[in-house]
Tab-separated table of C-alpha atoms in Angstrom:
chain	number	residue	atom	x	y	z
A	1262	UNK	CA	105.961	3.445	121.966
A	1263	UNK	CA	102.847	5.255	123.417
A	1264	UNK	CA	102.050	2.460	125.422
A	1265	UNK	CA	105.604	1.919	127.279
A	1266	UNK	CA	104.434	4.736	129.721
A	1267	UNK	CA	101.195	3.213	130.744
A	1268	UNK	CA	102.901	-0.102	130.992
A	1269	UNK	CA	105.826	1.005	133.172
A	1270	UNK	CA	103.444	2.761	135.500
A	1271	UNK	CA	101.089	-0.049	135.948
A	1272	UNK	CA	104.186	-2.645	136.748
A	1273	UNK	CA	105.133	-3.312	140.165
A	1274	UNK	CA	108.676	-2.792	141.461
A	1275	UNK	CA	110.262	-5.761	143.131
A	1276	UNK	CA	113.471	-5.222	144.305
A	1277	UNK	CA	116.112	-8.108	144.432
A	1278	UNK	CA	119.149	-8.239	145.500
A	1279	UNK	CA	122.306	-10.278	143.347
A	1280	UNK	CA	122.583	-12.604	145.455
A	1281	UNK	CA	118.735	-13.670	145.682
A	1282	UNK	CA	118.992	-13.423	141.830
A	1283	UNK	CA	121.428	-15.674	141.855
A	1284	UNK	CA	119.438	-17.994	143.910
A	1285	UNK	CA	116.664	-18.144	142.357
A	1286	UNK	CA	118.212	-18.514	138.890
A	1287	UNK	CA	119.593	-21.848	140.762
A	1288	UNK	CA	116.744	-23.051	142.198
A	1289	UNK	CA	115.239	-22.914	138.837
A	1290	UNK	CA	117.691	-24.690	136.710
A	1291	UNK	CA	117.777	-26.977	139.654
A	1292	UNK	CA	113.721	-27.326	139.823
A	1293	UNK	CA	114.210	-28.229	135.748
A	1294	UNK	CA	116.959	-30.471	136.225
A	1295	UNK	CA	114.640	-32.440	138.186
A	1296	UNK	CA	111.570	-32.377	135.662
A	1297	UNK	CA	113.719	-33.427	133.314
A	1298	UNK	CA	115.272	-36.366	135.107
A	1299	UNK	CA	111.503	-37.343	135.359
A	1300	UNK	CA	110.776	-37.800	132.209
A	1301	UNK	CA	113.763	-39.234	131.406
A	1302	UNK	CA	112.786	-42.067	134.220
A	1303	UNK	CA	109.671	-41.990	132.803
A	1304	UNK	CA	110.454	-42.311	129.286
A	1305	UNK	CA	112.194	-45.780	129.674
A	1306	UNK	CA	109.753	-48.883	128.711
A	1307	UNK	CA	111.530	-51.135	131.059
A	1308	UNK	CA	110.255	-50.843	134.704
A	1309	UNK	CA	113.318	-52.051	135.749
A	1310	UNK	CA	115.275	-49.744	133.882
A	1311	UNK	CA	113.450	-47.298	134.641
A	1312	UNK	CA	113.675	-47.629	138.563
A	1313	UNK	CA	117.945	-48.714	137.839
A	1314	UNK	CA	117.854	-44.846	136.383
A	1315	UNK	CA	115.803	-43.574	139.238
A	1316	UNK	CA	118.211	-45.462	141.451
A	1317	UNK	CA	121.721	-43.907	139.638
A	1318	UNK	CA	120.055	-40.304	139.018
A	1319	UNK	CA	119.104	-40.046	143.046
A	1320	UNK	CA	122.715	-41.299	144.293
A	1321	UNK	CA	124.759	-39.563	142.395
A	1322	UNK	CA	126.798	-36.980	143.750
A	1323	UNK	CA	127.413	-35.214	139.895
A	1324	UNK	CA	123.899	-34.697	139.249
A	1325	UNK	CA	122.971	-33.098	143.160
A	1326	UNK	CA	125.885	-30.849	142.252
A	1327	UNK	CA	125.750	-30.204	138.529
A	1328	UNK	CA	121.494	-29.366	138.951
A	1329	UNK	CA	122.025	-25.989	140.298
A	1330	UNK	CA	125.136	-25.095	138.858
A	1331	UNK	CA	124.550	-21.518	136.975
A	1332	UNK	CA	127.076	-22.899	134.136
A	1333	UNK	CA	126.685	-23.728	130.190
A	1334	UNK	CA	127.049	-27.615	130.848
A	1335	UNK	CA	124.494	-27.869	133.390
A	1336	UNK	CA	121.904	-26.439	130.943
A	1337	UNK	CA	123.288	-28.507	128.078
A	1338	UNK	CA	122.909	-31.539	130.273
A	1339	UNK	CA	119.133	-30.504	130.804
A	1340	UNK	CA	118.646	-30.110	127.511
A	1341	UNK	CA	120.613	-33.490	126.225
A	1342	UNK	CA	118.258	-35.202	128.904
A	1343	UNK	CA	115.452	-33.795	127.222
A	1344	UNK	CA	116.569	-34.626	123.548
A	1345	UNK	CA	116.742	-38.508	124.814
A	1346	UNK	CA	113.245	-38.071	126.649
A	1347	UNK	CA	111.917	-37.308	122.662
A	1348	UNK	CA	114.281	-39.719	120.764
A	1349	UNK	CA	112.838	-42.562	123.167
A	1350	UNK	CA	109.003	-40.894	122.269
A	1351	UNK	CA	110.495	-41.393	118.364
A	1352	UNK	CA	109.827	-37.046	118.313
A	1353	UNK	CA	112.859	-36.110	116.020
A	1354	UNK	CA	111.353	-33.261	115.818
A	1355	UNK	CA	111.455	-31.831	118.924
A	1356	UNK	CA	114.798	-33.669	119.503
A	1357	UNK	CA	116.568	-31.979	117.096
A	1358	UNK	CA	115.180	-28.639	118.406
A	1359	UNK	CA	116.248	-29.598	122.019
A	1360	UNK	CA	119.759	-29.938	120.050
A	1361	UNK	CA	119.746	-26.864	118.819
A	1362	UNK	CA	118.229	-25.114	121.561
A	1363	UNK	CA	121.433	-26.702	123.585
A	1364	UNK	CA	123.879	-25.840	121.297
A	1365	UNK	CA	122.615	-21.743	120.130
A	1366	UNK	CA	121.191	-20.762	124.094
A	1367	UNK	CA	124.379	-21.843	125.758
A	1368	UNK	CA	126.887	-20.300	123.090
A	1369	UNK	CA	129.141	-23.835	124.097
A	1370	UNK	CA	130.214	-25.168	120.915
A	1371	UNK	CA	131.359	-28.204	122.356
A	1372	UNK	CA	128.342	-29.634	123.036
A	1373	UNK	CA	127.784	-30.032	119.273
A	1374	UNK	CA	129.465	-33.212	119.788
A	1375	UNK	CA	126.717	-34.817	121.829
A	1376	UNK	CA	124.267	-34.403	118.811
A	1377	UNK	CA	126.138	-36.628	116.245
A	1378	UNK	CA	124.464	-39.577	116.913
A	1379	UNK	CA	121.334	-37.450	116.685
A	1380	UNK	CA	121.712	-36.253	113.073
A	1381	UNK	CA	123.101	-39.930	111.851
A	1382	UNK	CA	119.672	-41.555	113.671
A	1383	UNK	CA	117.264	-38.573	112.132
A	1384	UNK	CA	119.446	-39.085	108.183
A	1385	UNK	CA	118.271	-43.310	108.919
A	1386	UNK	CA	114.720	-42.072	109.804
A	1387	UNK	CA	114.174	-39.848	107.179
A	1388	UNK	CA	115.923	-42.190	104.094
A	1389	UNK	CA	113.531	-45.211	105.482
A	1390	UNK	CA	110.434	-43.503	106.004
A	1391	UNK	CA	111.195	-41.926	102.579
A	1392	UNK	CA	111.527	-45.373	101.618
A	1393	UNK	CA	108.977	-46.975	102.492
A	1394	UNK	CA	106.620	-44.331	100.933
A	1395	UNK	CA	108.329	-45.130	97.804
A	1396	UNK	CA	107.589	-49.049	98.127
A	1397	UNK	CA	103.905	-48.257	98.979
A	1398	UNK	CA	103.259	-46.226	95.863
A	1399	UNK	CA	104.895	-48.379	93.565
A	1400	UNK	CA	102.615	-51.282	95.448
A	1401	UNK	CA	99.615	-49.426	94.797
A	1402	UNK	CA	100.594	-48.450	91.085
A	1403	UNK	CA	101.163	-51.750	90.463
């Protein structure tokens, strides 16, 4: 509490405007959008995959408009594109938290949906990696 005045004092003003707010919010959704469809191309093990993604992601008219869209499904999308850049890495992890991080930022229930498949693949993982410690310690116990 003490601190807030030295900290206010020492900050520089910037004013913006709405409307360059709004821009800029756009341009960076947009500028992640793109990272994102990056590593999605470069996630794929098949180079010509890969360069068919690269081919679909660059033509399409949905993604140039859905990129800087300042809406809950355009940062779901970024985020789903994410949690398939980690399930092809084999990072449940970190796809699960790009789940929830889709689902809990964007308040969009609906998107809860996407994630099924998610949770069924990271139950399989779990249940045969649980598994196959089991089989190794009874190997090694004899």
């Amino acid at each position: 509490a003490f601190a807030m005045p030295m900290f206010t004092s020492a900050t520089v003003s910037v004013t913006v405007g709405k409307y360059q707010m709004f821009a800029i919010l756009r341009a960076l959704i947009a500028s992640f959008t793109a990272i994102s469809e990056i590593r999605l191309a470069n996630a794929l093990t098949s180079q010509t995959l890969a360069v068919l993604v690269w081919i679909m992601l660059l033509t399409s008219a949905g993604m140039y408009h859905a990129a800087p869209a300042f809406l809950p499904s355009a940062t779901v999308m970024v985020c789903f594109m994410n949690c398939m850049v980690e399930q092809l890495h084999k990072n449940m992890d970190r796809a699960i938290v790009w789940g929830l991080v889709s689902c809990l930022m964007t308040g969009w229930p609906f998107c809860a949906v996407l994630f099924i498949p998610l949770g069924f693949q990271a139950v399989y993982c779990a249940y045969r990696d649980g598994h196959e410690k089991n089989t190794s310690k009874r190997m090694e116990n004899g």
